């Protein structure tokens, strides 16, 4: 599977990339919303792991733009925003799953398999 990880915490992005790569996935990482939006619009990803609190453009805005453009790539939101309203907003914006930080890598991997 080809996966984009959009996460501005570089150490966390590296950990997620390593874990997903170890499962046999091809993983690209980006650290800001503008880059994430561009990559999601121009590259054929099977899954995007999307942080909501990205600099330059937030994850919900990116997700809504992708869905309005007809991009149906599976989206797993990975964020520190853990309120129920945040989860509802993310899912209503078009996310396929929502995982809050802190999280366990085995759960992230299981969720990517499910998607």
Coordinates of C-alpha atoms in Angstrom, one line a residue:
X1 CA 0.0 0.0 0.0
X2 CA 1.2 3.5 -0.7
X3 CA 0.7 5.8 2.3
X4 CA 1.2 9.5 2.9
X5 CA 1.9 10.6 6.5
X6 CA 1.1 14.3 7.0
X7 CA 2.5 15.1 10.5
X8 CA 4.4 18.2 11.6
X9 CA 6.0 16.5 14.7
X10 CA 9.0 15.2 12.8
X11 CA 10.0 12.5 15.4
X12 CA 6.5 11.1 15.4
X13 CA 6.3 11.2 11.6
X14 CA 9.5 9.2 11.5
X15 CA 8.2 6.6 14.0
X16 CA 5.0 6.2 12.0
X17 CA 6.9 6.0 8.7
X18 CA 9.2 3.3 10.2
X19 CA 6.3 1.3 11.6
X20 CA 4.3 1.3 8.4
X21 CA 7.4 0.7 6.2
X22 CA 8.2 -2.3 8.4
X23 CA 4.8 -3.7 7.4
X24 CA 5.8 -3.5 3.7
X25 CA 4.1 -0.2 2.8
X26 CA 5.7 2.6 0.7
X27 CA 5.5 5.7 2.9
X28 CA 6.0 9.4 2.1
X29 CA 6.0 12.1 4.8
X30 CA 5.2 15.8 4.7
X31 CA 5.2 18.3 7.5
X32 CA 2.8 21.0 6.5
X33 CA -0.7 21.3 5.2
X34 CA 0.1 22.9 1.8
X35 CA 2.5 20.1 1.0
X36 CA 0.0 17.5 2.2
X37 CA -2.8 18.9 0.1
X38 CA -0.5 19.1 -3.0
X39 CA 0.7 15.5 -2.5
X40 CA -2.8 14.2 -1.9
X41 CA -4.0 15.8 -5.1
X42 CA -1.2 14.8 -7.4
X43 CA 0.0 11.3 -6.1
X44 CA -2.0 8.0 -6.1
X45 CA -2.1 7.2 -2.4
X46 CA -4.1 4.3 -0.9
X47 CA -4.2 5.9 2.5
X48 CA -3.3 9.3 4.1
X49 CA -2.5 9.5 7.8
X50 CA -3.5 13.1 8.4
X51 CA -2.8 15.3 11.4
X52 CA -5.4 18.0 12.0
X53 CA -3.0 20.6 13.5
X54 CA -0.7 21.1 10.5
X55 CA 0.9 24.4 9.8
X56 CA 0.0 26.5 6.7
X57 CA -3.3 24.6 6.3
X58 CA -5.3 22.5 8.8
X59 CA -6.2 18.9 8.2
X60 CA -10.0 19.4 8.1
X61 CA -9.7 22.1 5.4
X62 CA -7.4 19.7 3.4
X63 CA -9.8 16.8 3.9
X64 CA -12.9 18.8 2.8
X65 CA -11.0 20.1 -0.3
X66 CA -10.0 16.5 -1.3
X67 CA -13.6 15.2 -0.9
X68 CA -15.0 18.1 -2.8
X69 CA -12.5 17.4 -5.6
X70 CA -13.7 13.8 -5.7
X71 CA -10.5 12.4 -4.1
X72 CA -11.7 9.3 -2.3
X73 CA -8.4 8.1 -0.8
X74 CA -8.8 6.5 2.6
X75 CA -8.1 9.0 5.4
X76 CA -7.0 8.1 8.9
X77 CA -7.0 11.2 11.1
X78 CA -4.2 11.1 13.7
X79 CA -4.5 14.0 16.1
X80 CA -4.3 15.3 19.6
X81 CA -7.8 16.7 19.3
X82 CA -9.7 14.2 21.3
X83 CA -13.0 15.9 22.0
X84 CA -16.1 14.2 20.7
X85 CA -17.0 17.2 18.6
X86 CA -13.6 17.1 17.0
X87 CA -14.1 13.4 16.1
X88 CA -17.5 14.2 14.7
X89 CA -16.2 17.1 12.6
X90 CA -13.4 15.0 11.2
X91 CA -15.6 12.1 10.3
X92 CA -18.2 14.4 8.8
X93 CA -15.5 16.1 6.8
X94 CA -14.9 12.7 5.1
X95 CA -12.4 10.9 7.3
X96 CA -12.6 7.1 7.3
X97 CA -11.2 6.7 10.8
X98 CA -10.0 8.9 13.7
X99 CA -7.2 8.0 16.1
X100 CA -6.2 10.3 19.0
X101 CA -2.7 10.9 20.3
X102 CA -1.2 9.4 22.4
X103 CA -1.7 6.1 20.6
X104 CA -0.1 2.7 20.3
X105 CA 1.7 1.8 17.0
X106 CA 0.0 -1.7 16.9
X107 CA -3.4 0.0 16.9
X108 CA -2.3 2.4 14.1
X109 CA -1.1 -0.6 12.0
X110 CA -4.4 -2.5 12.7
X111 CA -6.4 0.5 11.6
X112 CA -4.4 0.9 8.4
X113 CA -5.0 -2.8 7.6
X114 CA -8.8 -2.2 8.2
X115 CA -8.8 0.7 5.8

